[in-house]
Short mmCIF file of C-alpha atoms in Angstrom, two decimals:
data_model
loop_
_atom_site.label_atom_id
_atom_site.label_comp_id
_atom_site.label_asym_id
_atom_site.label_seq_id
_atom_site.Cartn_x
_atom_site.Cartn_y
_atom_site.Cartn_z
CA ARG A 1 47.43 44.18 95.85
CA GLY A 2 45.02 43.85 98.74
CA ILE A 3 43.06 41.29 100.79
CA PHE A 4 39.22 40.86 100.12
CA ALA A 5 36.74 39.04 102.04
CA LYS A 6 35.66 35.68 100.47
CA THR A 7 32.61 35.57 102.79
CA ASP A 8 30.85 37.83 105.45
CA ILE A 9 32.89 38.55 108.45
CA PRO A 10 31.38 39.38 111.73
CA LYS A 11 32.69 41.99 114.05
CA GLY A 12 35.21 40.99 116.61
CA ARG A 13 36.70 38.20 114.42
CA ALA A 14 40.43 37.53 114.20
CA ILE A 15 41.89 36.91 110.69
CA GLY A 16 44.76 34.93 109.53
CA MET A 17 45.83 33.79 113.11
CA GLU A 18 46.94 30.33 111.74
CA LYS A 19 50.11 31.72 110.19
CA THR A 20 50.89 34.56 112.58
CA TRP A 21 53.28 32.66 114.66
CA LEU A 22 55.46 31.77 111.58
CA SER A 23 56.15 35.32 110.80
CA TYR A 24 59.50 36.41 109.39
CA PHE A 25 61.48 37.75 112.06
CA ILE A 26 64.74 39.72 111.83
CA TYR A 27 66.44 39.54 115.23
CA PRO A 28 68.31 42.83 116.27
CA SER A 29 71.78 41.30 115.74
CA ALA A 30 70.97 40.50 112.02
CA HIS A 31 68.81 43.62 111.76
CA SER A 32 72.09 45.70 112.74
CA ILE A 33 74.24 43.97 110.26
CA ILE A 34 71.59 44.52 107.42
CA MET A 35 71.50 48.26 108.03
CA GLU A 36 75.18 48.74 108.41
CA LEU A 37 75.63 47.13 105.01
CA TYR A 38 72.69 49.23 103.38
CA TYR A 39 74.06 52.43 104.79
CA TRP A 40 77.68 51.72 103.83
CA ALA A 41 76.61 50.72 100.17
CA ASP A 42 74.56 53.76 99.94
CA GLU A 43 77.37 56.02 100.91
CA ASN A 44 79.82 54.28 98.41
CA GLU A 45 77.32 54.23 95.56
CA ASP A 46 79.86 56.13 93.50
CA ASP A 47 82.40 53.57 93.81
CA GLU A 48 83.38 51.87 90.59
CA GLU A 49 83.66 48.41 92.22
CA ASP A 50 81.05 46.15 90.98
CA PHE A 51 80.30 44.48 94.50
CA VAL A 52 79.14 47.70 96.00
CA GLU A 53 76.25 47.79 93.64
CA GLU A 54 75.38 44.13 94.07
CA VAL A 55 75.62 44.89 97.95
CA PHE A 56 73.19 47.73 97.69
CA GLU A 57 70.65 46.04 95.48
CA SER A 58 70.54 42.75 97.62
CA VAL A 59 70.43 44.60 100.96
CA SER A 60 67.91 47.13 99.59
CA ALA A 61 65.53 44.24 98.70
CA VAL A 62 65.53 43.05 102.33
CA VAL A 63 65.10 46.48 103.74
CA GLY A 64 62.42 47.32 101.29
CA PHE A 65 60.65 43.88 102.18
CA SER A 66 60.95 44.41 105.86
CA GLU A 67 59.76 48.09 105.73
CA GLY A 68 57.18 47.62 103.07
CA TYR A 69 55.37 44.56 104.27
CA GLY A 70 56.44 44.49 108.07
CA PHE A 71 56.98 46.65 111.04
CA TRP A 72 60.10 47.78 112.90
CA SER A 73 60.10 47.83 116.81
CA SER A 74 62.62 47.99 119.65
CA LEU A 75 63.77 44.97 121.64
CA LEU A 76 65.74 46.01 124.78
CA GLY A 77 66.65 49.24 122.93
CA ARG A 78 67.65 47.50 119.61
CA SER A 79 65.63 47.43 116.37
CA HIS A 80 64.34 44.41 114.83
CA SER A 81 61.79 43.73 112.08
CA THR A 82 58.57 41.37 111.86
CA VAL A 83 56.81 40.40 108.73
CA ASP A 84 53.58 38.45 108.46
CA SER A 85 54.10 35.19 106.45
CA GLY A 86 50.41 34.82 105.65
CA LEU A 87 48.05 36.80 103.29
CA MET A 88 47.88 39.61 106.02
CA MET A 89 51.30 40.74 104.68
CA PHE A 90 49.18 42.45 101.94
CA CYS A 91 46.90 44.39 104.12
CA ASN A 92 46.64 47.81 102.99
CA HIS A 93 45.94 50.82 105.25
CA GLY A 94 42.66 52.14 105.80
CA CYS A 95 43.03 55.97 105.15
CA ASN A 96 41.01 58.32 107.22
CA GLY A 97 40.06 55.75 109.64
CA THR A 98 38.38 53.48 107.30
CA TYR A 99 40.32 50.43 108.53
CA ASN A 100 38.36 47.52 109.72
CA LEU A 101 41.05 45.20 111.25
CA CYS A 102 42.82 46.74 114.32
CA HIS A 103 43.44 46.56 118.02
CA ASP A 104 40.20 46.60 120.28
CA ASP A 105 40.92 50.17 121.38
CA ALA A 106 42.02 51.67 118.15
CA ASN A 107 40.23 54.86 117.21
CA ASP A 108 43.12 57.12 115.73
CA SER A 109 43.90 57.78 111.90
CA GLU A 110 46.77 59.49 110.34
CA ASP A 111 44.63 62.73 110.16
CA SER A 112 43.53 62.65 113.73
CA VAL A 113 46.76 62.20 115.54
CA ASP A 114 49.51 64.82 116.07
CA PRO A 115 52.71 64.10 114.21
CA ASP A 116 54.76 65.61 116.96
CA GLN A 117 53.14 63.69 119.66
CA PRO A 118 52.03 59.97 119.57
CA PRO A 119 48.79 59.04 121.39
CA GLU A 120 49.10 57.36 124.79
CA SER A 121 47.44 54.32 123.42
CA LEU A 122 50.24 53.48 121.11
CA SER A 123 53.25 55.11 122.83
CA SER A 124 52.48 53.44 126.20
CA THR A 125 53.73 50.05 124.67
CA TRP A 126 57.18 51.31 123.19
CA GLY A 127 58.88 51.53 126.71
CA SER A 128 57.41 48.42 128.39
CA ALA A 129 59.44 46.93 131.10
CA PHE A 130 61.40 43.73 130.14
CA SER A 131 59.13 40.75 130.72
CA PRO A 132 60.70 37.05 130.43
CA ALA A 133 57.17 35.79 129.36
CA PHE A 134 56.79 38.34 126.59
CA GLU A 135 60.41 37.65 125.34
CA ARG A 136 59.78 33.91 125.22
CA ASN A 137 56.33 34.45 123.36
CA LEU A 138 57.63 37.53 121.36
CA ARG A 139 56.50 36.61 117.90
CA GLN A 140 53.08 35.93 118.77
CA ALA A 141 52.63 38.86 120.90
CA LEU A 142 53.95 41.13 118.15
CA ILE A 143 51.49 39.92 115.56
CA SER A 144 48.47 39.28 117.71
CA GLY A 145 45.56 41.13 119.00
CA ASP A 146 43.94 42.63 115.66
CA LYS A 147 40.17 41.84 115.21
CA THR A 148 37.43 43.49 112.89
CA ASN A 149 36.01 46.47 114.30
CA ARG A 150 32.81 46.23 112.20
CA ASP A 151 31.03 43.58 110.13
CA ILE A 152 32.69 43.14 106.73
CA LYS A 153 30.93 42.19 103.69
CA LYS A 154 31.74 39.54 101.08
CA GLY A 155 33.96 41.25 98.65
CA GLU A 156 35.09 44.22 100.79
CA GLU A 157 38.70 45.03 101.16
CA ILE A 158 40.31 44.15 104.65
CA LEU A 159 42.35 47.27 105.68
CA CYS A 160 44.66 47.59 108.50
CA ASN A 161 45.73 50.58 110.72
CA TYR A 162 49.29 51.31 110.01
CA LEU A 163 49.64 53.73 112.85
CA GLU A 164 49.88 50.37 115.14
CA PHE A 165 52.82 49.07 113.00
CA ILE A 166 54.93 52.08 114.15
CA GLY A 167 56.89 50.60 116.91
CA ARG A 168 59.70 53.20 117.53
CA ALA A 169 59.26 56.75 118.93
CA SER A 170 61.94 58.12 116.61
CA ASP A 171 59.97 56.79 113.57
CA TRP A 172 56.60 58.37 114.58
CA GLU A 173 56.54 61.90 113.01
CA ALA A 174 58.10 60.55 109.72
CA ASP A 175 55.83 57.56 109.58
CA VAL A 176 52.64 59.66 110.30
CA ARG A 177 53.65 62.29 107.68
CA GLY A 178 54.30 59.54 105.22
CA LEU A 179 50.85 57.90 105.76
CA GLN A 180 49.33 61.50 105.31
CA GLY A 181 51.22 61.76 101.85
CA GLN A 182 50.21 58.41 100.70
CA CYS A 183 46.54 58.95 101.66
CA ALA A 184 46.75 62.35 99.86
CA GLY A 185 48.11 60.69 96.83
CA THR A 186 51.27 62.93 96.98
CA GLU A 187 53.72 60.24 98.18
CA LEU A 188 54.46 56.56 97.37
CA GLY A 189 54.55 53.70 99.92
CA GLU A 190 57.68 51.65 100.49
CA ILE A 191 56.89 48.84 98.10
CA SER A 192 55.67 51.19 95.42
CA PHE A 193 58.86 53.54 95.85
CA TYR A 194 60.94 50.40 95.52
CA GLU A 195 59.29 49.02 92.36
CA ARG A 196 59.40 52.30 90.72
CA GLU A 197 63.49 52.48 91.52
CA LYS A 198 63.90 49.03 90.13
CA GLN A 199 62.11 49.92 86.99
CA GLN A 200 64.09 53.22 86.63
CA ALA A 201 67.52 51.38 87.36
#
């Protein structure tokens, strides 16, 4: 899986914008119900009732999809998920700062940041004050702003900066260490882990 350029792409170009406003969006109320079901089924996995396993398998697919292909963030103190509905859903992480699609001011990598303290450039957006204009255009605001940070050659893989997908302070340390492990080849990403679990089931 991955996204590869079909033609040369110059620096400063936005990619996939025609689909971004159609992103899959799991609102806080639905997100809360999904996670409650997920934790309930996980805690009761030893129950002999068939429906417990069915609930866990169904909800695990949704959680795996939203974690593996999207990003979680907080809206007025409650968690929600956003997943791009276009090809950008399959954008892989550029390890060691090799990403070529990111926010204008991005210069951090999983190796350069402190797992215990997120950089100001990222954490400053987590506690932003409520804005009615932002609320009305939430989908567009959450998935816009990424541009190529250098020229990309035809056939080259387009890589994202997954640090930008960490939307909650409580997830920072675990997500950074997870990226470090994936880039070192010692850990699996969410999708690879889900697929392995399904194969072993």
